[in-house]
GROMACS .gro file of C-alpha atoms in nm:
model
  508
    1MET     CA    1   9.843   5.995   7.964
    2THR     CA    2   9.488   6.099   8.049
    3ARG     CA    3   9.328   6.358   7.822
    4TYR     CA    4   9.015   6.562   7.878
    5ARG     CA    5   8.732   6.470   7.642
    6CYS     CA    6   8.481   6.741   7.740
    7ARG     CA    7   8.358   6.963   7.458
    8VAL     CA    8   8.112   7.250   7.417
    9ALA     CA    9   8.008   7.441   7.105
   10GLY     CA   10   8.291   7.280   6.914
   11VAL     CA   11   8.555   7.382   7.167
   12GLY     CA   12   8.765   7.100   7.315
   13VAL     CA   13   8.847   7.102   7.684
   14GLY     CA   14   9.207   6.996   7.731
   15ALA     CA   15   9.466   6.899   7.474
   16GLY     CA   16   9.826   6.802   7.429
   17ALA     CA   17  10.058   6.565   7.614
   18ASP     CA   18  10.176   6.532   7.947
   19ASP     CA   19  10.911   7.535   8.783
   20ASP     CA   20  10.781   7.495   9.094
   21ILE     CA   21  10.572   7.809   9.140
   22SER     CA   22  10.208   7.868   9.041
   23SER     CA   23  10.069   8.210   8.959
   24PRO     CA   24   9.726   8.379   8.973
   25SER     CA   25   9.679   8.750   8.882
   26LEU     CA   26   9.418   8.997   9.005
   27HIS     CA   27   9.251   9.328   8.928
   28PHE     CA   28   9.098   9.566   9.180
   29ARG     CA   29   8.828   9.803   9.092
   30SER     CA   30   8.690  10.055   8.860
   31GLY     CA   31   8.349  10.105   8.405
   32ALA     CA   32   8.033  10.049   8.225
   33PRO     CA   33   7.748   9.812   8.304
   34ALA     CA   34   7.787   9.459   8.174
   35LYS     CA   35   7.563   9.353   7.887
   36PRO     CA   36   7.377   9.020   7.874
   37GLY     CA   37   7.579   8.715   7.774
   38VAL     CA   38   7.660   8.647   7.410
   39ALA     CA   39   7.523   8.302   7.333
   40GLY     CA   40   7.756   8.047   7.179
   41LYS     CA   41   8.045   8.289   7.116
   42LEU     CA   42   8.401   8.288   7.238
   43VAL     CA   43   8.565   8.617   7.149
   44LYS     CA   44   8.848   8.831   7.284
   45PRO     CA   45   8.753   9.143   7.485
   46THR     CA   46   8.794   9.452   7.272
   47ALA     CA   47   8.535   9.687   7.417
   48VAL     CA   48   8.384   9.710   7.762
   49ASP     CA   49   8.223   9.378   7.853
   50ARG     CA   50   8.308   9.070   8.051
   51SER     CA   51   8.024   8.896   7.866
   52GLU     CA   52   8.230   8.886   7.548
   53ARG     CA   53   8.467   8.647   7.725
   54ILE     CA   54   8.188   8.435   7.874
   55SER     CA   55   8.006   8.195   7.645
   56VAL     CA   56   7.652   8.091   7.737
   57SER     CA   57   7.597   7.793   7.511
   58ARG     CA   58   7.320   7.642   7.722
   59SER     CA   59   7.285   7.325   7.512
   60GLY     CA   60   7.635   7.209   7.599
   61LEU     CA   61   7.709   7.400   7.918
   62ASP     CA   62   7.576   7.147   8.168
   63ASP     CA   63   7.752   6.864   7.989
   64ILE     CA   64   8.092   7.034   7.993
   65ALA     CA   65   8.055   7.140   8.357
   66ASN     CA   66   7.965   6.788   8.464
   67CYS     CA   67   8.243   6.641   8.253
   68LEU     CA   68   8.506   6.874   8.401
   69ARG     CA   69   8.393   6.796   8.754
   70SER     CA   70   8.394   6.424   8.680
   71GLU     CA   71   8.746   6.442   8.538
   72ALA     CA   72   8.862   6.629   8.847
   73ARG     CA   73   8.703   6.371   9.079
   74THR     CA   74   8.863   6.080   8.894
   75GLY     CA   75   9.209   6.230   8.921
   76ALA     CA   76   9.250   6.362   8.570
   77GLY     CA   77   9.338   6.711   8.689
   78VAL     CA   78   9.677   6.810   8.825
   79ASP     CA   79   9.803   6.450   8.834
   80ALA     CA   80   9.778   6.422   8.456
   81TRP     CA   81   9.814   6.787   8.361
   82THR     CA   82   9.824   6.887   7.996
   83VAL     CA   83   9.950   7.227   7.884
   84GLY     CA   84   9.656   7.458   7.820
   85GLN     CA   85   9.421   7.231   8.013
   86ASN     CA   86   9.081   7.375   8.104
   87VAL     CA   87   8.982   7.407   8.471
   88ALA     CA   88   8.650   7.414   8.657
   89THR     CA   89   8.638   7.703   8.909
   90THR     CA   90   8.379   7.875   9.126
   91SER     CA   91   8.361   8.144   8.855
   92GLY     CA   92   8.291   7.897   8.577
   93ASN     CA   93   8.469   7.654   8.349
   94VAL     CA   94   8.783   7.822   8.221
   95ILE     CA   95   8.913   7.765   7.869
   96ALA     CA   96   9.291   7.804   7.875
   97HIS     CA   97   9.584   7.805   7.636
   98ALA     CA   98   9.959   7.758   7.639
   99ALA     CA   99  10.155   8.074   7.722
  100ALA     CA  100  10.312   8.218   7.409
  101ASP     CA  101  10.672   8.266   7.519
  102ALA     CA  102  10.728   8.023   7.806
  103ILE     CA  103  10.792   7.650   7.784
  104GLU     CA  104  10.492   7.435   7.882
  105VAL     CA  105  10.326   7.706   8.092
  106SER     CA  106   9.945   7.716   8.100
  107GLU     CA  107   9.791   8.064   8.093
  108TYR     CA  108   9.448   8.174   8.218
  109LEU     CA  109   9.361   8.540   8.163
  110GLY     CA  110   9.076   8.765   8.275
  111ILE     CA  111   8.896   8.528   8.514
  112PRO     CA  112   8.626   8.721   8.704
  113TYR     CA  113   8.642   8.681   9.081
  114ALA     CA  114   8.376   8.942   9.174
  115THR     CA  115   8.041   9.051   9.037
  116PRO     CA  116   8.089   9.364   8.819
  117PRO     CA  117   8.081   9.664   9.058
  118THR     CA  118   7.834   9.855   8.844
  119GLY     CA  119   7.489  10.006   8.896
  120PRO     CA  120   7.376   9.952   9.258
  121LEU     CA  121   7.708   9.777   9.336
  122ARG     CA  122   7.914  10.084   9.250
  123PHE     CA  123   8.090  10.217   9.563
  124GLN     CA  124   7.980   9.906   9.754
  125ARG     CA  125   8.169   9.613   9.903
  126PRO     CA  126   8.267   9.361   9.634
  127VAL     CA  127   8.032   9.066   9.586
  128GLU     CA  128   8.170   8.721   9.513
  129PHE     CA  129   8.114   8.602   9.155
  130ASN     CA  130   7.985   8.248   9.114
  131GLY     CA  131   7.908   8.123   8.767
  132SER     CA  132   7.858   7.812   8.557
  133TYR     CA  133   7.949   7.979   8.229
  134VAL     CA  134   8.236   7.880   8.005
  135ILE     CA  135   8.501   8.154   8.031
  136ASN     CA  136   8.729   8.218   7.736
  137ALA     CA  137   9.046   8.303   7.929
  138THR     CA  138   9.260   8.390   7.628
  139ASP     CA  139   9.296   8.765   7.682
  140PHE     CA  140   9.347   8.995   7.978
  141GLY     CA  141   9.052   9.155   8.151
  142PHE     CA  142   8.997   9.527   8.140
  143ALA     CA  143   9.206   9.780   8.324
  144CYS     CA  144   9.009   9.978   8.579
  145LEU     CA  145   8.907  10.325   8.462
  146GLN     CA  146   9.183  10.575   8.526
  147PRO     CA  147   9.208  10.955   8.533
  148GLY     CA  148   9.404  11.117   8.251
  149ASP     CA  149   9.589  10.869   8.035
  150GLY     CA  150   9.831  10.730   8.295
  151GLY     CA  151  10.007  10.566   8.003
  152GLN     CA  152   9.699  10.343   7.966
  153ASN     CA  153   9.506  10.514   7.685
  154SER     CA  154   9.560  10.219   7.450
  155VAL     CA  155   9.447   9.964   7.712
  156PRO     CA  156   9.077   9.865   7.722
  157GLN     CA  157   8.927  10.006   8.042
  158SER     CA  158   8.604   9.934   8.224
  159GLU     CA  159   8.439   9.954   8.562
  160ASP     CA  160   8.407   9.576   8.525
  161CYS     CA  161   8.774   9.509   8.598
  162LEU     CA  162   8.773   9.266   8.893
  163THR     CA  163   8.950   8.978   8.723
  164LEU     CA  164   9.260   8.768   8.777
  165ASN     CA  165   9.522   8.595   8.563
  166ILE     CA  166   9.697   8.266   8.633
  167TRP     CA  167  10.017   8.113   8.502
  168THR     CA  168  10.104   7.760   8.612
  169LYS     CA  169  10.324   7.463   8.528
  170PRO     CA  170  10.215   7.181   8.760
  171GLN     CA  171  10.320   6.894   8.534
  172VAL     CA  172  10.686   6.917   8.644
  173GLY     CA  173  10.866   6.984   8.971
  174GLU     CA  174  10.670   6.996   9.294
  175ARG     CA  175  10.326   6.842   9.277
  176LYS     CA  176  10.177   7.143   9.455
  177LYS     CA  177  10.327   7.480   9.371
  178ALA     CA  178  10.391   7.777   9.597
  179ILE     CA  179  10.179   8.073   9.489
  180LEU     CA  180  10.302   8.427   9.422
  181VAL     CA  181  10.034   8.696   9.415
  182TRP     CA  182  10.147   9.017   9.241
  183VAL     CA  183  10.012   9.365   9.332
  184HIS     CA  184  10.145   9.630   9.097
  185GLY     CA  185  10.198   9.995   9.175
  186GLY     CA  186  10.058  10.309   9.017
  187ALA     CA  187   9.976  10.556   9.295
  188TYR     CA  188   9.643  10.375   9.353
  189SER     CA  189   9.528  10.539   9.031
  190PHE     CA  190   9.707  10.388   8.731
  191GLY     CA  191   9.828  10.059   8.592
  192SER     CA  192   9.713   9.730   8.449
  193SER     CA  193   9.815   9.366   8.469
  194ARG     CA  194   9.808   9.379   8.089
  195ALA     CA  195  10.135   9.576   8.104
  196PRO     CA  196  10.405   9.367   7.931
  197GLY     CA  197  10.643   9.425   8.221
  198TYR     CA  198  10.415   9.228   8.456
  199ASN     CA  199  10.365   8.918   8.242
  200GLY     CA  200  10.367   8.626   8.484
  201GLU     CA  201  10.444   8.351   8.235
  202TYR     CA  202  10.816   8.391   8.301
  203ILE     CA  203  10.790   8.353   8.675
  204SER     CA  204  10.522   8.093   8.599
  205ASN     CA  205  10.309   8.121   8.908
  206GLN     CA  206  10.217   8.470   9.010
  207THR     CA  207   9.902   8.673   9.102
  208ASP     CA  208   9.874   9.035   8.968
  209VAL     CA  209   9.671   9.256   9.179
  210LEU     CA  210   9.570   9.587   9.047
  211SER     CA  211   9.429   9.841   9.290
  212SER     CA  212   9.333  10.144   9.097
  213GLY     CA  213   9.156  10.471   9.107
  214HIS     CA  214   8.860  10.674   9.221
  215PHE     CA  215   8.621  10.380   9.236
  216GLY     CA  216   8.843  10.185   9.475
  217PHE     CA  217   8.893  10.466   9.730
  218PRO     CA  218   8.604  10.711   9.680
  219GLY     CA  219   8.582  10.866  10.028
  220ASN     CA  220   8.203  10.842  10.019
  221PRO     CA  221   8.074  10.889  10.377
  222VAL     CA  222   7.774  10.654  10.339
  223THR     CA  223   7.938  10.351  10.175
  224ALA     CA  224   8.230  10.126  10.263
  225SER     CA  225   8.575  10.284  10.258
  226ASN     CA  226   8.891  10.135  10.110
  227LEU     CA  227   8.709   9.923   9.854
  228GLY     CA  228   9.035   9.842   9.675
  229LEU     CA  229   9.159   9.654   9.981
  230LEU     CA  230   8.826   9.471  10.008
  231ASP     CA  231   8.862   9.375   9.641
  232MET     CA  232   9.205   9.237   9.719
  233ARG     CA  233   9.071   9.032  10.009
  234LEU     CA  234   8.799   8.879   9.791
  235ALA     CA  235   9.059   8.792   9.527
  236ILE     CA  236   9.278   8.616   9.783
  237HIS     CA  237   8.969   8.424   9.896
  238TRP     CA  238   8.915   8.317   9.534
  239ILE     CA  239   9.271   8.191   9.517
  240ARG     CA  240   9.229   7.991   9.837
  241ASN     CA  241   8.911   7.832   9.699
  242ASN     CA  242   9.041   7.756   9.349
  243ALA     CA  243   9.420   7.741   9.338
  244ALA     CA  244   9.440   7.367   9.401
  245ALA     CA  245   9.268   7.305   9.066
  246PHE     CA  246   9.561   7.481   8.897
  247GLY     CA  247   9.825   7.289   9.092
  248GLY     CA  248   9.868   7.554   9.362
  249ASP     CA  249   9.941   7.493   9.729
  250VAL     CA  250   9.699   7.707   9.928
  251ASN     CA  251   9.918   7.667  10.236
  252ARG     CA  252  10.199   7.858  10.063
  253ILE     CA  253  10.067   8.190   9.934
  254THR     CA  254  10.300   8.491   9.915
  255ILE     CA  255  10.169   8.838   9.829
  256PHE     CA  256  10.429   9.060   9.666
  257GLY     CA  257  10.401   9.413   9.535
  258GLN     CA  258  10.596   9.720   9.436
  259SER     CA  259  10.537  10.085   9.530
  260ALA     CA  260  10.163  10.135   9.596
  261GLY     CA  261  10.125   9.760   9.540
  262ALA     CA  262  10.366   9.693   9.826
  263SER     CA  263  10.171   9.932  10.049
  264MET     CA  264   9.853   9.741   9.964
  265ALA     CA  265  10.022   9.412  10.052
  266ASP     CA  266  10.138   9.559  10.383
  267PHE     CA  267   9.797   9.711  10.461
  268TYR     CA  268   9.653   9.367  10.395
  269SER     CA  269   9.895   9.201  10.639
  270TYR     CA  270   9.763   9.424  10.919
  271SER     CA  271   9.398   9.434  10.813
  272TYR     CA  272   9.361   9.055  10.807
  273ALA     CA  273   9.625   8.956  11.062
  274SER     CA  274   9.397   8.699  11.227
  275ASP     CA  275   9.324   8.517  10.898
  276PRO     CA  276   9.566   8.641  10.632
  277ILE     CA  277   9.536   8.333  10.405
  278ALA     CA  278   9.887   8.426  10.286
  279ASN     CA  279  10.195   8.335  10.490
  280GLY     CA  280  10.456   8.541  10.304
  281PHE     CA  281  10.485   8.909  10.209
  282ILE     CA  282  10.739   9.072   9.977
  283LEU     CA  283  10.730   9.452  10.004
  284MET     CA  284  10.924   9.628   9.727
  285SER     CA  285  10.983  10.003   9.775
  286ALA     CA  286  10.692  10.077  10.010
  287THR     CA  287  10.517   9.971  10.329
  288VAL     CA  288  10.225  10.104  10.533
  289ASP     CA  289  10.219  10.480  10.534
  290GLY     CA  290  10.061  10.756  10.736
  291PHE     CA  291   9.747  10.844  10.542
  292PRO     CA  292   9.508  11.122  10.635
  293VAL     CA  293   9.175  11.031  10.789
  294ALA     CA  294   8.926  10.944  10.517
  295THR     CA  295   8.734  11.259  10.437
  296ALA     CA  296   8.428  11.334  10.226
  297SER     CA  297   8.554  11.672  10.101
  298ARG     CA  298   8.702  11.549   9.773
  299TRP     CA  299   8.408  11.314   9.716
  300LEU     CA  300   8.160  11.600   9.760
  301ARG     CA  301   8.357  11.832   9.530
  302ILE     CA  302   8.366  11.568   9.255
  303ALA     CA  303   7.995  11.498   9.307
  304GLU     CA  304   7.917  11.865   9.258
  305THR     CA  305   8.127  11.877   8.940
  306ALA     CA  306   7.941  11.569   8.815
  307GLY     CA  307   7.609  11.744   8.877
  308CYS     CA  308   7.514  11.553   9.191
  309GLY     CA  309   7.581  11.795   9.474
  310ALA     CA  310   7.434  12.128   9.375
  311SER     CA  311   7.070  12.065   9.474
  312THR     CA  312   7.109  11.847   9.784
  313THR     CA  313   7.336  11.783  10.079
  314ASP     CA  314   7.177  11.445  10.158
  315PRO     CA  315   7.467  11.197  10.124
  316ASN     CA  316   7.233  10.913  10.027
  317LEU     CA  317   7.079  11.115   9.742
  318ILE     CA  318   7.427  11.219   9.628
  319THR     CA  319   7.537  10.855   9.622
  320GLU     CA  320   7.226  10.754   9.427
  321CYS     CA  321   7.297  11.028   9.175
  322MET     CA  322   7.662  10.926   9.143
  323ARG     CA  323   7.554  10.569   9.071
  324SER     CA  324   7.332  10.696   8.790
  325LYS     CA  325   7.626  10.857   8.611
  326THR     CA  326   7.833  10.673   8.356
  327ALA     CA  327   8.182  10.584   8.467
  328ARG     CA  328   8.329  10.820   8.209
  329GLU     CA  329   8.118  11.106   8.343
  330LEU     CA  330   8.269  11.048   8.686
  331ILE     CA  331   8.622  11.028   8.546
  332SER     CA  332   8.559  11.355   8.358
  333ALA     CA  333   8.460  11.521   8.687
  334LEU     CA  334   8.811  11.479   8.821
  335SER     CA  335   9.035  11.784   8.816
  336SER     CA  336   9.407  11.786   8.747
  337GLU     CA  337   9.476  11.771   9.120
  338ASP     CA  338   9.294  11.437   9.139
  339THR     CA  339   9.519  11.240   8.905
  340GLY     CA  340   9.740  11.089   9.170
  341ILE     CA  341  10.058  11.192   8.992
  342GLY     CA  342  10.182  11.414   9.274
  343ALA     CA  343  10.366  11.314   9.590
  344VAL     CA  344  10.039  11.227   9.765
  345PRO     CA  345   9.794  11.021   9.554
  346ALA     CA  346   9.459  11.191   9.512
  347PHE     CA  347   9.264  10.870   9.576
  348ARG     CA  348   9.428  10.651   9.832
  349PRO     CA  349   9.351  10.435  10.132
  350GLY     CA  350   9.207  10.639  10.417
  351VAL     CA  351   9.201  10.571  10.789
  352ASP     CA  352   8.880  10.405  10.906
  353ASP     CA  353   9.033  10.213  11.200
  354ILE     CA  354   8.864   9.900  11.067
  355ILE     CA  355   9.104   9.787  10.795
  356ILE     CA  356   9.327  10.098  10.767
  357PHE     CA  357   9.462  10.225  11.098
  358ALA     CA  358   9.585  10.560  11.224
  359ASP     CA  359   9.857  10.411  11.446
  360TYR     CA  360  10.041  10.103  11.323
  361SER     CA  361  10.278  10.096  11.618
  362SER     CA  362   9.996   9.942  11.823
  363GLN     CA  363   9.893   9.691  11.555
  364TYR     CA  364  10.017   9.340  11.480
  365SER     CA  365  10.075   9.217  11.128
  366ALA     CA  366  10.002   8.868  10.997
  367SER     CA  367  10.224   8.584  11.110
  368GLY     CA  368  10.460   8.481  10.832
  369GLY     CA  369  10.782   8.570  10.659
  370TYR     CA  370  10.863   8.920  10.531
  371LEU     CA  371  11.110   9.023  10.260
  372ILE     CA  372  11.139   9.402  10.248
  373GLY     CA  373  11.359   9.626  10.037
  374ASN     CA  374  11.409   9.931   9.821
  375ASN     CA  375  11.635  10.058   9.546
  376GLN     CA  376  11.955  10.256   9.583
  377ASN     CA  377  11.851  10.562   9.383
  378GLU     CA  378  11.498  10.619   9.506
  379ALA     CA  379  11.399  10.817   9.810
  380GLY     CA  380  11.383  10.619  10.132
  381LEU     CA  381  11.010  10.585  10.169
  382LEU     CA  382  10.886  10.417  10.481
  383THR     CA  383  10.966  10.198  10.778
  384ARG     CA  384  10.813   9.874  10.897
  385SER     CA  385  10.833   9.730  11.248
  386THR     CA  386  10.987   9.385  11.297
  387GLY     CA  387  10.914   9.373  11.666
  388ASP     CA  388  10.633   9.116  11.624
  389GLY     CA  389  10.879   8.828  11.592
  390ASN     CA  390  10.811   8.742  11.227
  391PRO     CA  391  11.114   8.614  11.031
  392SER     CA  392  11.225   8.905  10.814
  393TRP     CA  393  11.483   8.974  10.547
  394ARG     CA  394  11.593   9.306  10.408
  395TYR     CA  395  11.754   9.398  10.076
  396ARG     CA  396  11.868   9.700   9.878
  397TYR     CA  397  11.884   9.682   9.497
  398PHE     CA  398  12.173   9.845   9.308
  399GLY     CA  399  12.135   9.718   8.949
  400ASP     CA  400  12.221   9.974   8.680
  401PHE     CA  401  12.215   9.851   8.320
  402PRO     CA  402  12.256  10.050   7.994
  403ASN     CA  403  11.942   9.911   7.826
  404LEU     CA  404  11.723  10.012   8.122
  405THR     CA  405  11.854  10.364   8.175
  406VAL     CA  406  11.596  10.642   8.196
  407SER     CA  407  11.815  10.902   8.025
  408ALA     CA  408  12.084  10.860   7.764
  409ASP     CA  409  12.261  11.169   7.898
  410LEU     CA  410  12.265  11.104   8.272
  411PRO     CA  411  12.327  10.791   8.477
  412SER     CA  412  11.998  10.656   8.612
  413GLY     CA  413  12.122  10.424   8.882
  414ALA     CA  414  11.876  10.188   9.052
  415TYR     CA  415  11.571  10.412   9.018
  416HIS     CA  416  11.217  10.341   9.146
  417GLY     CA  417  11.100  10.023   8.971
  418ALA     CA  418  11.435   9.944   8.810
  419GLU     CA  419  11.428   9.587   8.941
  420LEU     CA  420  11.091   9.492   8.790
  421GLN     CA  421  11.191   9.402   8.436
  422PRO     CA  422  11.488   9.186   8.542
  423LEU     CA  423  11.267   9.020   8.805
  424PHE     CA  424  10.983   8.941   8.563
  425ASP     CA  425  11.226   8.867   8.278
  426THR     CA  426  11.042   9.120   8.063
  427VAL     CA  427  11.334   9.341   7.957
  428PRO     CA  428  11.225   9.496   7.625
  429HIS     CA  429  11.407   9.426   7.304
  430SER     CA  430  11.614   9.732   7.220
  431PRO     CA  431  11.922   9.828   7.020
  432ILE     CA  432  12.117   9.781   7.343
  433PRO     CA  433  12.112   9.412   7.441
  434SER     CA  434  12.099   9.284   7.797
  435THR     CA  435  12.440   9.220   7.947
  436SER     CA  436  12.528   8.874   8.077
  437GLU     CA  437  12.535   9.024   8.428
  438GLU     CA  438  12.181   9.158   8.382
  439VAL     CA  439  12.053   8.817   8.272
  440ALA     CA  440  12.226   8.647   8.567
  441ILE     CA  441  12.082   8.898   8.814
  442GLY     CA  442  11.730   8.845   8.677
  443ASP     CA  443  11.771   8.470   8.726
  444TYR     CA  444  11.904   8.530   9.078
  445LEU     CA  445  11.610   8.755   9.173
  446ARG     CA  446  11.346   8.514   9.043
  447SER     CA  447  11.508   8.222   9.221
  448ALA     CA  448  11.532   8.419   9.547
  449TRP     CA  449  11.166   8.526   9.533
  450ALA     CA  450  11.071   8.164   9.456
  451ALA     CA  451  11.281   8.030   9.745
  452PHE     CA  452  11.107   8.271   9.979
  453SER     CA  453  10.759   8.181   9.853
  454LYS     CA  454  10.821   7.808   9.897
  455ASP     CA  455  10.917   7.859  10.261
  456PRO     CA  456  10.872   8.218  10.387
  457ALA     CA  457  11.015   8.131  10.728
  458HIS     CA  458  11.336   7.955  10.618
  459GLY     CA  459  11.371   7.946  10.239
  460LEU     CA  460  11.622   8.230  10.205
  461LEU     CA  461  11.849   8.094  10.478
  462SER     CA  462  11.964   7.819  10.243
  463TYR     CA  463  11.934   8.006   9.913
  464GLU     CA  464  12.272   8.018   9.734
  465ASP     CA  465  12.522   8.120  10.004
  466GLY     CA  466  12.241   8.208  10.246
  467TRP     CA  467  12.054   8.526  10.331
  468PRO     CA  468  12.078   8.617  10.701
  469LYS     CA  469  11.766   8.729  10.884
  470TYR     CA  470  11.750   9.101  10.939
  471GLU     CA  471  11.921   9.251  11.243
  472PRO     CA  472  11.977   9.630  11.231
  473THR     CA  473  12.325   9.630  11.391
  474GLU     CA  474  12.465   9.323  11.215
  475GLU     CA  475  12.569   9.258  10.854
  476THR     CA  476  12.230   9.136  10.742
  477LEU     CA  477  12.130   9.381  10.466
  478VAL     CA  478  12.159   9.199  10.133
  479ARG     CA  479  12.283   9.435   9.861
  480LEU     CA  480  12.137   9.291   9.542
  481ALA     CA  481  12.315   9.353   9.210
  482PHE     CA  482  12.587   9.542   9.397
  483GLY     CA  483  12.842   9.624   9.128
  484ASN     CA  484  12.599   9.449   8.889
  485LYS     CA  485  12.700   9.112   9.035
  486THR     CA  486  12.490   8.829   9.179
  487GLY     CA  487  12.529   8.699   9.531
  488THR     CA  488  12.472   8.822   9.886
  489ASN     CA  489  12.693   9.126   9.932
  490LEU     CA  490  12.619   9.220  10.293
  491ALA     CA  491  12.612   9.550  10.482
  492LEU     CA  492  12.499   9.654  10.828
  493GLY     CA  493  12.124   9.628  10.858
  494ASN     CA  494  12.089  10.000  10.931
  495ALA     CA  495  12.365  10.116  10.694
  496TYR     CA  496  12.132  10.325  10.476
  497ASP     CA  497  11.877  10.426  10.737
  498GLY     CA  498  11.781  10.786  10.782
  499PRO     CA  499  11.559  10.960  11.035
  500CYS     CA  500  11.248  10.754  11.112
  501HIS     CA  501  10.923  10.816  11.288
  502PHE     CA  502  10.752  10.564  11.516
  503LEU     CA  503  10.803  10.246  11.319
  504GLU     CA  504  11.116  10.037  11.350
  505ARG     CA  505  11.121   9.790  11.066
  506SER     CA  506  11.332   9.808  10.754
  507VAL     CA  507  11.355  10.155  10.605
  508MET     CA  508  11.189  10.150  10.265
   0.00000   0.00000   0.00000
């Protein structure tokens, strides 16, 4: 068994002895300027700075970087993987650890993939981060700054939030793992990959993508629009460039998301159809939507509240002023109508006809497999055309378990997001234990998502008793957890469809 022998500042690189999916996790944008590096220290992030996770011990830095690269060249990487092994990436040399609650899973948290979008980079296209620092990847990066509390008041927040997390287990199973990239929901305004319900160690190879807030979709008329989607693209690029070092197969990348995260994944499939990098898409409870044309009206109102619009109408001067404000000053300028809690998120992707389009009926999405579905007791949200010939599957989730009910007085049914905790195997401990059916359904969901990610074009055809490809007038709709049971209970593809607009794909 080959062991890493690289060390820096008293920290060993690699230790220990000797599922089939690998998992990175991403953040999209939103904080305070980064401070200079902290020399020779490896500490968990508790305040606002990426630098507290990046050690700049110059005396040993070159040695450890060269040692890691040498080990990789001589085959001591994935072929002789040790749990918690450190990895050399384009962002720096990443110090890892074993995941706390999963067997032999290596965990890498808070890896920066973009330069902090602060100062002159605020409201600009993301810039790739390249570093030679040693990154202490033992705690999550910061959540992007969010209006109100959004349930995230106890979570460290910062404008410097463009980081990713990786869970992997390459020492067993397939030599190269399929990659699942997770994009969580939150009305484009809330959420964090730090949320316990999104912990990827249980799926063991998943990428969290957080697209969040005012900074990602500002509506500024003189800078790039839809920055959150550009952040996502840069993160997927990072995965393509670095996943092999973690045991990932860059030819099998599936992006999956729920709610606003699913919309982001679907937007991405259209925006980058000619070079998607990913070849699988799982869209849970949302798809592309009709969004209003990007407008500067809300941006200008917030600028005036922040003290940047009263004395000038020059958009460049307004932008310069907005960049001079602290992130918290900008968040404080938001009114209650800007929190994104209502039916239409306050800050959201806007049509620019470059990466977000006004008419998706005339657009083609990325080639690859699509798994699309929604839950029984949530409003039917959107439709998605399957006329482009991509292999597609459709599901509807029915799971209803007593320990996940929203109200003790009324039945909750399969509400919006009800499938997430069984899927991630993050059901909280409570006085009401999980039923055996609930545990079995969680296993079934994870295995199905993994089968799809390993082969988005054919994997589900042979999973268990087989999932048929979607046809609207045939029994091809897979009813998951129907009667709280596993298996492929089938219904007509259009059995639950309601009135649609111009798109023809699975009703979401």
